[in-house]
């Protein structure tokens, strides 16, 4: 299965002074000097840029995704904008400028409650810029970062930031269930489960053929259900379009279910067909279940997140 994923993106509603070193799969942020005059660290309309370890320029920003979040954050003076609409307009301009000036531009959703909890946990004053800096580059939250490549902020990018936060929380839960095996040193069992999960997903799509689908996945896990969802576009030649962060989440949840032998349910639904077949599309909805080791067609009609589906095809028959 080939993949043409959309790149990750990254906004920010605050900018940092000194940043702690943070390592992740996506970037290493270098600790900046405290003085704003230091080389490689300058302000852009109240936001900071920081030089990455590879010598390139990196810009990280947090974005207040809703009017309610904007109002709650007023006390921290994150923006001088009079309302959320103007704030988003100014943020879009800031991101456009950052793309012209920096090698890497990334953002994450700035969630007021997450930020308040983070400050309480670390004994920080939320009104201090340094607290916002530490929150933005906090290593356990790096999975919430998305690369920004010029997308429409309101219609496309902000909704993806919201999903990235939700996905990031799920990934942290999955990583805890695997004792750090998702992003740390993977043992043989976890690696094998990850590869099996990716193969399950590949066979689901291969059997479905060309079309526009959504895959919904739920794994009953200790500490709460793990869920994932992704929209998938598959062409006649087998090329698949899926957001990178959604693919990562699906594979991680499938891996966790198989590694911990947890019961799970998956539903693939959408419109099967393509423009090559005279634009004929057929509504479809298939369901598979796993007792923890093997994925097989569901035992009967199921409903997951309001979507009704019939038992799917046998995955072992799909090559």
mmCIF file of C-alpha atoms in Angstrom, residues 37-174:
data_model
loop_
_atom_site.group_PDB
_atom_site.id
_atom_site.type_symbol
_atom_site.label_atom_id
_atom_site.label_comp_id
_atom_site.label_asym_id
_atom_site.label_seq_id
_atom_site.Cartn_x
_atom_site.Cartn_y
_atom_site.Cartn_z
ATOM 1 C CA UNK A 37 19.220 39.914 21.675
ATOM 2 C CA UNK A 38 20.995 36.572 21.483
ATOM 3 C CA UNK A 39 21.754 35.343 17.954
ATOM 4 C CA UNK A 40 19.072 32.998 16.611
ATOM 5 C CA UNK A 41 16.370 34.312 18.936
ATOM 6 C CA UNK A 42 14.291 37.298 17.974
ATOM 7 C CA UNK A 43 10.732 38.447 18.412
ATOM 8 C CA UNK A 44 8.073 38.508 15.709
ATOM 9 C CA UNK A 45 5.062 40.493 16.864
ATOM 10 C CA UNK A 46 5.510 39.182 20.368
ATOM 11 C CA UNK A 47 6.280 35.593 19.299
ATOM 12 C CA UNK A 48 9.703 33.963 19.415
ATOM 13 C CA UNK A 49 11.730 32.007 16.922
ATOM 14 C CA UNK A 50 14.406 29.533 17.897
ATOM 15 C CA UNK A 51 17.319 27.987 16.079
ATOM 16 C CA UNK A 52 16.993 24.226 15.732
ATOM 17 C CA UNK A 53 19.802 21.775 16.492
ATOM 18 C CA UNK A 54 20.520 21.248 12.785
ATOM 19 C CA UNK A 55 21.276 24.933 12.296
ATOM 20 C CA UNK A 56 17.945 25.674 10.634
ATOM 21 C CA UNK A 57 15.318 28.070 11.895
ATOM 22 C CA UNK A 58 12.292 26.637 13.721
ATOM 23 C CA UNK A 59 9.118 28.457 14.731
ATOM 24 C CA UNK A 60 6.602 26.928 17.139
ATOM 25 C CA UNK A 61 3.258 28.472 18.026
ATOM 26 C CA UNK A 62 0.150 27.543 20.019
ATOM 27 C CA UNK A 63 -3.306 28.398 18.692
ATOM 28 C CA UNK A 64 -6.473 29.093 20.703
ATOM 29 C CA UNK A 65 -8.955 27.044 18.687
ATOM 30 C CA UNK A 66 -12.289 28.463 19.878
ATOM 31 C CA UNK A 67 -13.878 31.671 21.123
ATOM 32 C CA UNK A 68 -14.426 30.029 24.517
ATOM 33 C CA UNK A 69 -10.726 29.170 24.784
ATOM 34 C CA UNK A 70 -9.825 32.716 23.745
ATOM 35 C CA UNK A 71 -12.004 34.234 26.462
ATOM 36 C CA UNK A 72 -10.634 31.931 29.133
ATOM 37 C CA UNK A 73 -7.058 32.817 28.183
ATOM 38 C CA UNK A 74 -7.597 36.604 28.335
ATOM 39 C CA UNK A 75 -6.251 36.763 31.879
ATOM 40 C CA UNK A 76 -2.899 35.413 30.658
ATOM 41 C CA UNK A 77 -2.573 38.182 28.029
ATOM 42 C CA UNK A 78 -1.703 35.841 25.190
ATOM 43 C CA UNK A 79 -3.033 38.270 22.592
ATOM 44 C CA UNK A 80 -4.046 41.909 22.233
ATOM 45 C CA UNK A 81 -6.820 41.040 19.768
ATOM 46 C CA UNK A 82 -10.316 42.223 20.782
ATOM 47 C CA UNK A 83 -12.000 38.925 19.881
ATOM 48 C CA UNK A 84 -11.303 35.414 18.610
ATOM 49 C CA UNK A 85 -12.058 36.264 14.980
ATOM 50 C CA UNK A 86 -9.458 39.016 14.930
ATOM 51 C CA UNK A 87 -7.057 36.781 16.844
ATOM 52 C CA UNK A 88 -7.294 34.107 14.129
ATOM 53 C CA UNK A 89 -6.780 36.749 11.438
ATOM 54 C CA UNK A 90 -3.620 37.981 13.152
ATOM 55 C CA UNK A 91 -2.427 34.422 13.737
ATOM 56 C CA UNK A 92 -2.854 33.611 10.039
ATOM 57 C CA UNK A 93 -0.727 36.638 9.146
ATOM 58 C CA UNK A 94 1.882 35.601 11.699
ATOM 59 C CA UNK A 95 2.059 32.079 10.279
ATOM 60 C CA UNK A 96 2.396 33.409 6.737
ATOM 61 C CA UNK A 97 5.298 35.609 7.830
ATOM 62 C CA UNK A 98 6.889 32.758 9.751
ATOM 63 C CA UNK A 99 6.829 30.552 6.653
ATOM 64 C CA UNK A 100 8.809 33.179 4.792
ATOM 65 C CA UNK A 101 11.414 33.521 7.530
ATOM 66 C CA UNK A 102 11.846 30.065 9.053
ATOM 67 C CA UNK A 103 12.819 26.635 7.782
ATOM 68 C CA UNK A 104 10.219 24.891 9.937
ATOM 69 C CA UNK A 105 6.853 26.213 11.138
ATOM 70 C CA UNK A 106 4.769 24.071 13.475
ATOM 71 C CA UNK A 107 1.820 24.566 15.772
ATOM 72 C CA UNK A 108 -0.353 22.876 18.337
ATOM 73 C CA UNK A 109 -3.670 23.631 19.940
ATOM 74 C CA UNK A 110 -3.255 25.814 23.013
ATOM 75 C CA UNK A 111 -5.770 24.243 25.403
ATOM 76 C CA UNK A 112 -6.432 26.467 28.461
ATOM 77 C CA UNK A 113 -7.257 23.609 30.828
ATOM 78 C CA UNK A 114 -4.230 21.591 29.735
ATOM 79 C CA UNK A 115 -2.081 24.674 30.240
ATOM 80 C CA UNK A 116 -3.542 25.414 33.696
ATOM 81 C CA UNK A 117 -2.980 21.796 34.764
ATOM 82 C CA UNK A 118 0.580 21.903 33.408
ATOM 83 C CA UNK A 119 1.367 25.064 35.385
ATOM 84 C CA UNK A 120 -0.142 23.609 38.556
ATOM 85 C CA UNK A 121 1.859 20.404 38.161
ATOM 86 C CA UNK A 122 5.160 22.253 37.654
ATOM 87 C CA UNK A 123 4.539 25.178 39.998
ATOM 88 C CA UNK A 124 4.529 27.796 37.219
ATOM 89 C CA UNK A 125 2.807 31.154 36.930
ATOM 90 C CA UNK A 126 0.541 30.915 33.827
ATOM 91 C CA UNK A 127 0.921 34.650 33.218
ATOM 92 C CA UNK A 128 4.683 34.266 32.700
ATOM 93 C CA UNK A 129 5.916 33.758 29.106
ATOM 94 C CA UNK A 130 8.380 31.138 30.313
ATOM 95 C CA UNK A 131 5.470 28.967 31.487
ATOM 96 C CA UNK A 132 3.915 29.097 28.029
ATOM 97 C CA UNK A 133 7.263 28.254 26.461
ATOM 98 C CA UNK A 134 7.658 25.131 28.581
ATOM 99 C CA UNK A 135 4.089 24.083 27.834
ATOM 100 C CA UNK A 136 4.561 24.406 24.066
ATOM 101 C CA UNK A 137 7.709 22.281 23.889
ATOM 102 C CA UNK A 138 6.861 19.830 26.687
ATOM 103 C CA UNK A 139 8.264 16.500 25.398
ATOM 104 C CA UNK A 140 5.209 14.325 26.309
ATOM 105 C CA UNK A 141 3.039 16.667 24.222
ATOM 106 C CA UNK A 142 5.190 16.697 21.076
ATOM 107 C CA UNK A 143 2.750 14.333 19.342
ATOM 108 C CA UNK A 144 0.269 17.244 19.242
ATOM 109 C CA UNK A 145 2.504 19.325 16.954
ATOM 110 C CA UNK A 146 1.592 19.747 13.277
ATOM 111 C CA UNK A 147 3.684 21.282 10.518
ATOM 112 C CA UNK A 148 2.100 24.337 8.904
ATOM 113 C CA UNK A 149 2.413 24.549 5.107
ATOM 114 C CA UNK A 150 0.122 27.405 4.236
ATOM 115 C CA UNK A 151 -3.264 25.751 4.793
ATOM 116 C CA UNK A 152 -6.463 27.708 5.354
ATOM 117 C CA UNK A 153 -6.359 28.380 9.082
ATOM 118 C CA UNK A 154 -10.067 28.265 10.011
ATOM 119 C CA UNK A 155 -11.447 25.763 7.516
ATOM 120 C CA UNK A 156 -8.661 23.198 7.572
ATOM 121 C CA UNK A 157 -5.829 23.756 9.978
ATOM 122 C CA UNK A 158 -7.593 24.616 13.252
ATOM 123 C CA UNK A 159 -9.847 21.510 13.113
ATOM 124 C CA UNK A 160 -6.756 19.392 12.530
ATOM 125 C CA UNK A 161 -5.089 20.981 15.555
ATOM 126 C CA UNK A 162 -8.076 19.997 17.688
ATOM 127 C CA UNK A 163 -7.860 16.425 16.403
ATOM 128 C CA UNK A 164 -4.090 16.420 16.925
ATOM 129 C CA UNK A 165 -4.608 17.201 20.613
ATOM 130 C CA UNK A 166 -7.157 14.400 20.959
ATOM 131 C CA UNK A 167 -4.907 12.030 19.035
ATOM 132 C CA UNK A 168 -1.949 13.023 21.180
ATOM 133 C CA UNK A 169 -3.797 12.171 24.385
ATOM 134 C CA UNK A 170 -4.706 8.768 22.935
ATOM 135 C CA UNK A 171 -1.108 8.147 21.891
ATOM 136 C CA UNK A 172 0.101 8.928 25.417
ATOM 137 C CA UNK A 173 -2.438 6.455 26.821
ATOM 138 C CA UNK A 174 -1.311 3.804 24.328
#
